[in-house]
PDB file of C-alpha atoms in Angstrom:
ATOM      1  CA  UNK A  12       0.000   0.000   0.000  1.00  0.00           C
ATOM      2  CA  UNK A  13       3.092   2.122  -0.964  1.00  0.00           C
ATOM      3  CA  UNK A  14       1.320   5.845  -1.624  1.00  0.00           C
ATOM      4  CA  UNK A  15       4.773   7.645  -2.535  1.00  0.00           C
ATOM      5  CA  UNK A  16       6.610   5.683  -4.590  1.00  0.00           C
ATOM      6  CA  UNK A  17      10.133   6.700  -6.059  1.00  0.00           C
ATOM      7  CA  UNK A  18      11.983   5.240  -8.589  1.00  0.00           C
ATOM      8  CA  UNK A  19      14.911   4.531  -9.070  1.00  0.00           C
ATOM      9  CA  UNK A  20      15.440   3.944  -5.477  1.00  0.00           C
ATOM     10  CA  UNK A  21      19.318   4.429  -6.685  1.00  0.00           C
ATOM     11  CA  UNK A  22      20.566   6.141  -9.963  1.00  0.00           C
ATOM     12  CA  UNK A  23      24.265   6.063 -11.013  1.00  0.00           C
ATOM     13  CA  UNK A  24      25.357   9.041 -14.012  1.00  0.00           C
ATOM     14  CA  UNK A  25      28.017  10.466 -14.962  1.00  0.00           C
ATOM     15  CA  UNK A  26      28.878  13.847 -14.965  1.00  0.00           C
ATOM     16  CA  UNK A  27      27.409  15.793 -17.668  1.00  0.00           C
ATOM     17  CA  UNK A  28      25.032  12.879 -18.591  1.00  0.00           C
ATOM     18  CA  UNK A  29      21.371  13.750 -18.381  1.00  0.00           C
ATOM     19  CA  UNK A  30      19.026  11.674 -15.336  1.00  0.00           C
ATOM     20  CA  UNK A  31      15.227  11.553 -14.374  1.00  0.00           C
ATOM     21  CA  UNK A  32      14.219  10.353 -11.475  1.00  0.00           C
ATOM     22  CA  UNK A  33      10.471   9.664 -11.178  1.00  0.00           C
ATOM     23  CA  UNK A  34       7.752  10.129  -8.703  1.00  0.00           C
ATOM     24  CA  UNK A  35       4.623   8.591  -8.495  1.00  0.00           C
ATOM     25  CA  UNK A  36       1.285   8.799  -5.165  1.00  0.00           C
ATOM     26  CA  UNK A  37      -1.661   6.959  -4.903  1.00  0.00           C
ATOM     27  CA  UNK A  38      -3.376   9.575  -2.652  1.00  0.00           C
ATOM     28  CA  UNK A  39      -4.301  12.045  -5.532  1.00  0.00           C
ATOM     29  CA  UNK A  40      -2.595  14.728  -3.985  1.00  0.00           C
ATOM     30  CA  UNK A  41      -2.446  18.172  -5.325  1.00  0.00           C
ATOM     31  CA  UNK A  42       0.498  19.244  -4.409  1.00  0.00           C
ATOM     32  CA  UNK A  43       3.996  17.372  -5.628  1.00  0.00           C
ATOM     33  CA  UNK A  44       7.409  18.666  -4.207  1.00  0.00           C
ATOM     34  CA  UNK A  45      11.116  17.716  -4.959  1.00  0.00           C
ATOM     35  CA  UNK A  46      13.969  17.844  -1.848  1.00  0.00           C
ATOM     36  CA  UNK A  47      17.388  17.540  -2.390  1.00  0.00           C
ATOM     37  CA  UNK A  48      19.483  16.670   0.399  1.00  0.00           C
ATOM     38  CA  UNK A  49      23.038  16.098   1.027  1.00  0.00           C
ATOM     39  CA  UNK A  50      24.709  13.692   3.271  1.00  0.00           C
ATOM     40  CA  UNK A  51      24.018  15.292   7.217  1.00  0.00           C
ATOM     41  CA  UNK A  52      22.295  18.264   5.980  1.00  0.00           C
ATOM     42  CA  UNK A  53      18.645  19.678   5.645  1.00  0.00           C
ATOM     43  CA  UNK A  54      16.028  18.883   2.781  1.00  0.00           C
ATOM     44  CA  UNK A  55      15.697  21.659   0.725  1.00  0.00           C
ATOM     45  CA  UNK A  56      13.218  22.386  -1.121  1.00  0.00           C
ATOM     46  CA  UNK A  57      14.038  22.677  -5.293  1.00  0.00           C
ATOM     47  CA  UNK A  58      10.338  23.266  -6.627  1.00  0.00           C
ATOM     48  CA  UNK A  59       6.730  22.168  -6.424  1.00  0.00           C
ATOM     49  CA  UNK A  60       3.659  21.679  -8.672  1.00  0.00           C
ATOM     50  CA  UNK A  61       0.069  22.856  -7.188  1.00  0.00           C
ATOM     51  CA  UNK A  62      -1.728  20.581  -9.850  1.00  0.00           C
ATOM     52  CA  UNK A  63      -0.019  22.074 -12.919  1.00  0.00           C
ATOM     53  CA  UNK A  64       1.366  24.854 -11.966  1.00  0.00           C
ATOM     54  CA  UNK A  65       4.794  25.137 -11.168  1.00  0.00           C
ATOM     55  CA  UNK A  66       6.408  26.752  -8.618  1.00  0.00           C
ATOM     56  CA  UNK A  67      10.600  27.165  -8.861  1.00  0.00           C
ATOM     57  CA  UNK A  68      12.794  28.262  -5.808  1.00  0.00           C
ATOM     58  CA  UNK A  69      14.928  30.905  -6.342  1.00  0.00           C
ATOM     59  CA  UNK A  70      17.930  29.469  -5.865  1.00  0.00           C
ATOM     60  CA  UNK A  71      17.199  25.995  -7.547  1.00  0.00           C
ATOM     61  CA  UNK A  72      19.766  25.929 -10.599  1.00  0.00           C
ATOM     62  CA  UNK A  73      18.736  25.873 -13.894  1.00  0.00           C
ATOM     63  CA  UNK A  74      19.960  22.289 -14.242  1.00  0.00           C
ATOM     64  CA  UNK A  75      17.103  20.978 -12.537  1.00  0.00           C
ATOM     65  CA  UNK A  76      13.841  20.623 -14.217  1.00  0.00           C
ATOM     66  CA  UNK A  77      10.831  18.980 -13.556  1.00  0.00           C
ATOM     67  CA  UNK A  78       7.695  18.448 -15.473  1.00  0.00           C
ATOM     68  CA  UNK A  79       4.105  16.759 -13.753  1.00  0.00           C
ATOM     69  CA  UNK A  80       2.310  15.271 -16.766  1.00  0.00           C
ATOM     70  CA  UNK A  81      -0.856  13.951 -14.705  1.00  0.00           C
ATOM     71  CA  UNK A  82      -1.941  14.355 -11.029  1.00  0.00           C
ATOM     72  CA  UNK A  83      -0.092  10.652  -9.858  1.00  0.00           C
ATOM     73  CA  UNK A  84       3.467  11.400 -11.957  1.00  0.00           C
ATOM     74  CA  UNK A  85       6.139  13.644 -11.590  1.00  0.00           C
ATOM     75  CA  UNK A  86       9.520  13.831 -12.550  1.00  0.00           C
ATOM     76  CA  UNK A  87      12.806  15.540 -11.816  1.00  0.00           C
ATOM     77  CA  UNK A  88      15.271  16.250 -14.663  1.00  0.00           C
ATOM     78  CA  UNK A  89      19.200  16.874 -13.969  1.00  0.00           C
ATOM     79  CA  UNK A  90      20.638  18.261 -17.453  1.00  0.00           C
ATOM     80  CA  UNK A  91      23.844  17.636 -16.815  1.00  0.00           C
ATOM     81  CA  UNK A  92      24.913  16.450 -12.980  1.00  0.00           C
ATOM     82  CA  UNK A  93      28.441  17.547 -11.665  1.00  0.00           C
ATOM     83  CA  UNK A  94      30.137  15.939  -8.540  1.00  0.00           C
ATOM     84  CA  UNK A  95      28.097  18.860  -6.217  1.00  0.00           C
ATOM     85  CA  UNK A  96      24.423  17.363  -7.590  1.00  0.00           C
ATOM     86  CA  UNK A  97      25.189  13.937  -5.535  1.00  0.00           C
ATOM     87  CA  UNK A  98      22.703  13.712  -3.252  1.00  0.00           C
ATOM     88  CA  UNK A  99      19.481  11.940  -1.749  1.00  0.00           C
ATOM     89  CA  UNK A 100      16.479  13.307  -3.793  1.00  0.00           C
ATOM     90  CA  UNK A 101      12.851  12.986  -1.441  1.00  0.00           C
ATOM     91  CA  UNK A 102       9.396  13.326  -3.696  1.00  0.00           C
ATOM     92  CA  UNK A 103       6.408  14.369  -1.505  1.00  0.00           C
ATOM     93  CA  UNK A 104       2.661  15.203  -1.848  1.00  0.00           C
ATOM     94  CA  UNK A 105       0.333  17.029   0.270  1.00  0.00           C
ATOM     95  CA  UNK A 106      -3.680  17.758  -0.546  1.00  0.00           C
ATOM     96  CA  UNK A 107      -3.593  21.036  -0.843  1.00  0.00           C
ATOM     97  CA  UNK A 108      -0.317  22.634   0.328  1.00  0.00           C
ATOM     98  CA  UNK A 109      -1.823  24.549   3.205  1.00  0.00           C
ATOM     99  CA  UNK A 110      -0.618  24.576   7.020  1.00  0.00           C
ATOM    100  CA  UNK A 111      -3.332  22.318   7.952  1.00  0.00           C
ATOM    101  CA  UNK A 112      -1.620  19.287   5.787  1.00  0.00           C
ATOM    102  CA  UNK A 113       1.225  17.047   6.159  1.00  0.00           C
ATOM    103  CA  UNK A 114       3.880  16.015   3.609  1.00  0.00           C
ATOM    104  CA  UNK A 115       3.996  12.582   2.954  1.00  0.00           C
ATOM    105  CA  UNK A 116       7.695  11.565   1.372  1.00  0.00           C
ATOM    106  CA  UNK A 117       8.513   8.862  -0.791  1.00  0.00           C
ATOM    107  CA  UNK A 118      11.826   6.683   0.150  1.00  0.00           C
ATOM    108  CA  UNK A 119      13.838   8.823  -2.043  1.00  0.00           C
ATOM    109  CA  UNK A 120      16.306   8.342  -4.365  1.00  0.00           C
ATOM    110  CA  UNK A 121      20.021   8.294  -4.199  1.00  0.00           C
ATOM    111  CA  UNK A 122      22.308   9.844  -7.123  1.00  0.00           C
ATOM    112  CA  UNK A 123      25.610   9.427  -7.659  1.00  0.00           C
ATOM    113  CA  UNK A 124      27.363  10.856  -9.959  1.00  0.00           C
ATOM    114  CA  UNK A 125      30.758   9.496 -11.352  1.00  0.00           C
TER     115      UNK A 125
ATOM    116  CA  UNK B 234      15.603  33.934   5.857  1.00  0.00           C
ATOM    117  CA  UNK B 235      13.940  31.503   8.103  1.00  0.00           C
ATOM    118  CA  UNK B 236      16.742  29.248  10.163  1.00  0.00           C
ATOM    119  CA  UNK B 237      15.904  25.984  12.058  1.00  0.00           C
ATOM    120  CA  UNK B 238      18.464  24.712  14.417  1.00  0.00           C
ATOM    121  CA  UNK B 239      18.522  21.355  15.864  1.00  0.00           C
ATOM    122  CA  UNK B 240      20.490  20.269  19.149  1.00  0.00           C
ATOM    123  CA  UNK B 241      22.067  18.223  20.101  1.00  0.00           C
ATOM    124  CA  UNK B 242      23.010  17.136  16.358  1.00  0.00           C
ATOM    125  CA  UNK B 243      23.520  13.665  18.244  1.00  0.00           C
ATOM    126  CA  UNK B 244      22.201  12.212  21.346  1.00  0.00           C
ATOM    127  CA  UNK B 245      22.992   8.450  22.705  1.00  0.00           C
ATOM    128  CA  UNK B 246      20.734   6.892  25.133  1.00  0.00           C
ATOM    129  CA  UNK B 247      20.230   3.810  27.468  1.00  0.00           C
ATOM    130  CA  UNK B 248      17.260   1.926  26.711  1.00  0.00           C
ATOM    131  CA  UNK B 249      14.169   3.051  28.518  1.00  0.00           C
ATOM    132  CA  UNK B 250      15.420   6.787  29.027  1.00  0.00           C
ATOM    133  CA  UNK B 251      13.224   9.878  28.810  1.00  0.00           C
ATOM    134  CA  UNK B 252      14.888  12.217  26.455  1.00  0.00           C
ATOM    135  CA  UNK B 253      14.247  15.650  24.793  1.00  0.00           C
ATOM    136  CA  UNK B 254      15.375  16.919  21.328  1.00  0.00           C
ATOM    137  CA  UNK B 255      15.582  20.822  20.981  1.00  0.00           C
ATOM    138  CA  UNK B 256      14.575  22.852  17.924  1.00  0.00           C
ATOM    139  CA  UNK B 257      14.761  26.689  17.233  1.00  0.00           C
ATOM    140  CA  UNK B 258      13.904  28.826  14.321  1.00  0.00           C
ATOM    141  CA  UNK B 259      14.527  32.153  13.593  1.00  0.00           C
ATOM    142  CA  UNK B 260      11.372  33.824  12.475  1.00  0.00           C
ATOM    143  CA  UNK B 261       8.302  33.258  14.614  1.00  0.00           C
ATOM    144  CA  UNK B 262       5.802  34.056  11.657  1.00  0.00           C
ATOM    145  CA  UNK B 263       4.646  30.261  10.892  1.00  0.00           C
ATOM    146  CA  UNK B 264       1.848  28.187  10.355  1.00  0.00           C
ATOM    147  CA  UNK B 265       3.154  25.419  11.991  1.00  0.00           C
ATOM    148  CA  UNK B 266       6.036  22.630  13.258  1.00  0.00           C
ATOM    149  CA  UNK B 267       6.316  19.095  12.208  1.00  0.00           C
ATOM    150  CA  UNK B 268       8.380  16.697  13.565  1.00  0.00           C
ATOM    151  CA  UNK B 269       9.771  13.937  11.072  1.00  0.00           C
ATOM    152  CA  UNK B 270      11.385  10.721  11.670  1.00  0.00           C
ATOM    153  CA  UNK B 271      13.985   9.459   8.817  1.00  0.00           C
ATOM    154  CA  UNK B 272      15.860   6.475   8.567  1.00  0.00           C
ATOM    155  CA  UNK B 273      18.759   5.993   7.615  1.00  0.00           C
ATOM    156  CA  UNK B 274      18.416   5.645   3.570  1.00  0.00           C
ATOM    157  CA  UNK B 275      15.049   6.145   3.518  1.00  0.00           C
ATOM    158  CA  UNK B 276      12.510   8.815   3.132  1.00  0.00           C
ATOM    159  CA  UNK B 277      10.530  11.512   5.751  1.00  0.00           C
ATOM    160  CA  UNK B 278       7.773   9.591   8.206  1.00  0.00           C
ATOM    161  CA  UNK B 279       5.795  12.466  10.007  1.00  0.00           C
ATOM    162  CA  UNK B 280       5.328  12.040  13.409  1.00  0.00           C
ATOM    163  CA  UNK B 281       3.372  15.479  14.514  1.00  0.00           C
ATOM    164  CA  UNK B 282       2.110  18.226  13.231  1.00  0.00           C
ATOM    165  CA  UNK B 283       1.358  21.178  15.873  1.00  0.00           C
ATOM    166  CA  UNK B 284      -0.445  24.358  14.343  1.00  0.00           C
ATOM    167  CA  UNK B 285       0.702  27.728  15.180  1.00  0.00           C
ATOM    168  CA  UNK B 286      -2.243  28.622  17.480  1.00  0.00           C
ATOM    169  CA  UNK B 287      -1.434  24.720  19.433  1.00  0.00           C
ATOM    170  CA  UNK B 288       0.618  24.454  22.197  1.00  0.00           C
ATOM    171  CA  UNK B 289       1.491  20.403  22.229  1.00  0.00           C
ATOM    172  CA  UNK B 290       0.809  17.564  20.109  1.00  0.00           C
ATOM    173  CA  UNK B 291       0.737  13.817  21.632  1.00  0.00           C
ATOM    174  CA  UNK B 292       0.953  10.571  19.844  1.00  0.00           C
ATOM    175  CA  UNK B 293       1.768   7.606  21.624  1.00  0.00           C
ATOM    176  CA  UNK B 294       4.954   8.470  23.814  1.00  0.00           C
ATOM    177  CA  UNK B 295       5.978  11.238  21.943  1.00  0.00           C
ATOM    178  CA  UNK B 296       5.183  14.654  22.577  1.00  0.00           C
ATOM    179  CA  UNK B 297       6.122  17.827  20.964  1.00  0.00           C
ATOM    180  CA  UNK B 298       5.962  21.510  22.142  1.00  0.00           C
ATOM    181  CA  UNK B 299       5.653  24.770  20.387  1.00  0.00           C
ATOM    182  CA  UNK B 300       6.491  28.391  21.749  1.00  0.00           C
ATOM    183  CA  UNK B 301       6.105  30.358  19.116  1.00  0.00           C
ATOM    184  CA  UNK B 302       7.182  33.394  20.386  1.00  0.00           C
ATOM    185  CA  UNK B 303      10.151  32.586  21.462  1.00  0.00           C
ATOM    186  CA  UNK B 304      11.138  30.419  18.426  1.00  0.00           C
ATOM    187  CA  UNK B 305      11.407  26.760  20.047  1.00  0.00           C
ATOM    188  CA  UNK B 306       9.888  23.584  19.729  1.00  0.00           C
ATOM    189  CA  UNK B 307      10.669  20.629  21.711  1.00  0.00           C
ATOM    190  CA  UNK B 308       9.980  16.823  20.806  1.00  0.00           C
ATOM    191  CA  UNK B 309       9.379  14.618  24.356  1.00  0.00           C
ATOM    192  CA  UNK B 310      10.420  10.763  23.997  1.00  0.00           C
ATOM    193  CA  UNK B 311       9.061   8.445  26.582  1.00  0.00           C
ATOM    194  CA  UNK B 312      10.415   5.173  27.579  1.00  0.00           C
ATOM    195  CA  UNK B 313      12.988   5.231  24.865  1.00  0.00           C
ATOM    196  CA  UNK B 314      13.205   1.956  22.590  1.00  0.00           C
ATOM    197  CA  UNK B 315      16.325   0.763  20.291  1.00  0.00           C
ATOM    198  CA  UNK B 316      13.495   0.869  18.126  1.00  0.00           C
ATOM    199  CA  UNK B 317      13.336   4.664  17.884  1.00  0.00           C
ATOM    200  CA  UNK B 318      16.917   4.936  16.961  1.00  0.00           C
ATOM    201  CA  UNK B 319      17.105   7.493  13.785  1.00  0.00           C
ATOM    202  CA  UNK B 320      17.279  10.908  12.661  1.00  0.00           C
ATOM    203  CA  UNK B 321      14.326  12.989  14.129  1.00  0.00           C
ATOM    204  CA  UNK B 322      14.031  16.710  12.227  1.00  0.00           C
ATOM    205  CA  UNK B 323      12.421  19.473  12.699  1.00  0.00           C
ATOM    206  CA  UNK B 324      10.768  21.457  10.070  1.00  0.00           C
ATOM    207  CA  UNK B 325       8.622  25.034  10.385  1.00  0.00           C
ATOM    208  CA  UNK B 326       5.973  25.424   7.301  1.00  0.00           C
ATOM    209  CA  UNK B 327       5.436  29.217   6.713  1.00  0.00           C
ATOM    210  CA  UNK B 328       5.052  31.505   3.173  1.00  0.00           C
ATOM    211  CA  UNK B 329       1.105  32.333   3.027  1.00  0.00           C
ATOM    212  CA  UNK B 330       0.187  31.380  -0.439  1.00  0.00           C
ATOM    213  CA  UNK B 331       3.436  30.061  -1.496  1.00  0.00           C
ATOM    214  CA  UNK B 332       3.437  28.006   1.803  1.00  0.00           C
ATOM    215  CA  UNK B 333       6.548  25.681   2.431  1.00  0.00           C
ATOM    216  CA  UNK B 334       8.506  23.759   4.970  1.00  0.00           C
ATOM    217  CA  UNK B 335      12.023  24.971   6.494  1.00  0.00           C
ATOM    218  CA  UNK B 336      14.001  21.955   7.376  1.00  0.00           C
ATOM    219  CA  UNK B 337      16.654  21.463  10.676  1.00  0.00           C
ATOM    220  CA  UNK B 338      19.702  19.261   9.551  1.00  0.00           C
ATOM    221  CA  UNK B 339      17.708  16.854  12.426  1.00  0.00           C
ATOM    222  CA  UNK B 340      19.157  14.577  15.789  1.00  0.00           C
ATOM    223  CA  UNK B 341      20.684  11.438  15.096  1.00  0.00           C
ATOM    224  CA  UNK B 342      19.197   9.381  17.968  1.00  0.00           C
ATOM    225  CA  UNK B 343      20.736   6.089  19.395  1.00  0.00           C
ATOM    226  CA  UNK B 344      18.954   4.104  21.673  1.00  0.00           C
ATOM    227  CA  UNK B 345      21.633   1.315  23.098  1.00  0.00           C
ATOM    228  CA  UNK B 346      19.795  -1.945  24.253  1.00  0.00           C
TER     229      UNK B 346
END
């Protein structure tokens, strides 16, 4: 009864070589949101979708893209990794995105990048 | 800039202790606190939620604080179990309409049988 579900659970690239990673929920979520987060630190937030509309932090580089083709998918592009883009990458939904609403994470997926 | 700070950034217990784990954040203009649990490898599990007009939250034998004025949050474990051995973080969810979550870099808990 997995309801965030992350795939791979463990992606090897090399640098400069172009990587999705996929998300997926079974609780028909609104909201979709992509963490990045490096060995001992904080999540941090990269972007999130509010159905289809997307919603970039500031200080996300442009390497990372993501696109949400249907309420249970979304995916996060790397363009091209370098060494610093090694890290744990955490999907998670919420209904609606308000304060009333937890996040529910997926298991994440771990990138390395050679 | 909101800041969350977690401390101790590790804590080892004997089996059956009562323990606290400390949070503080910076900007006292939020719509609430969660407390995660993550193990290692994996993903978030939330554990509570306490809204900004809430005082505590209690689930089981944990219990988590918020004073919001003075920026600090605390997150009560009962009865420690080896069990509950992982990284427990600490995350403040403020922005209005472009509401998000402000992460601590967490407590790496031990509990030693």
């Amino acid at each position: 009864d997995a309801m965030v579900i992350q795939n791979p659970r463990y992606q090897v690239t090399q640098f400069g070589k172009p990587v999705t990673l996929s998300c997926s929920q079974t609780l028909n979520h609104n909201v979709m949101y992509w963490y990045q987060q490096k060995s001992s630190q904080a999540p941090k937030l990269l972007f999130h979708y509010y159905d289809k509309d997307f919603n970039n932090e500031a200080d996300t580089p442009d390497n990372f893209q993501s696109r949400r083709p249907n309420t249970s998918f979304c995916f996060l592009d790397i363009r091209s990794p370098g060494l610093g883009d090694a890290a744990m990458y955490l999907c998670a939904t919420s209904r609606v995105g308000t304060y009333t609403d937890t996040q529910y994470f997926g298991p994440g997926t771990r990138l390395t990048v050679l | 800039k909101q800041e969350v700070t977690q401390i101790p950034a590790a804590l080892s217990v004997p089996e059956g202790e009562n323990l606290v784990l400390n949070c503080s954040f910076t900007d006292s203009a939020i719509y609430n606190l969660q407390w995660f649990r993550q193990d290692p490898g994996k993903g978030l599990t939330s554990l509570l939620l306490i809204q900004s007009s809430q005082r505590e939250q209690t689930s089981g034998r944990l219990n988590a604080s918020l004073d919001k004025s003075s920026g600090r949050s605390t997150l009560y474990i009962a009865a420690s179990q080896p069990g509950d051995s992982a990284t427990y973080l600490c995350a403040v969810g403020a922005g209005g309409s472009n509401y998000k979550l402000t992460f601590g870099k967490g407590t790496l808990l031990t509990v030693n049988p």
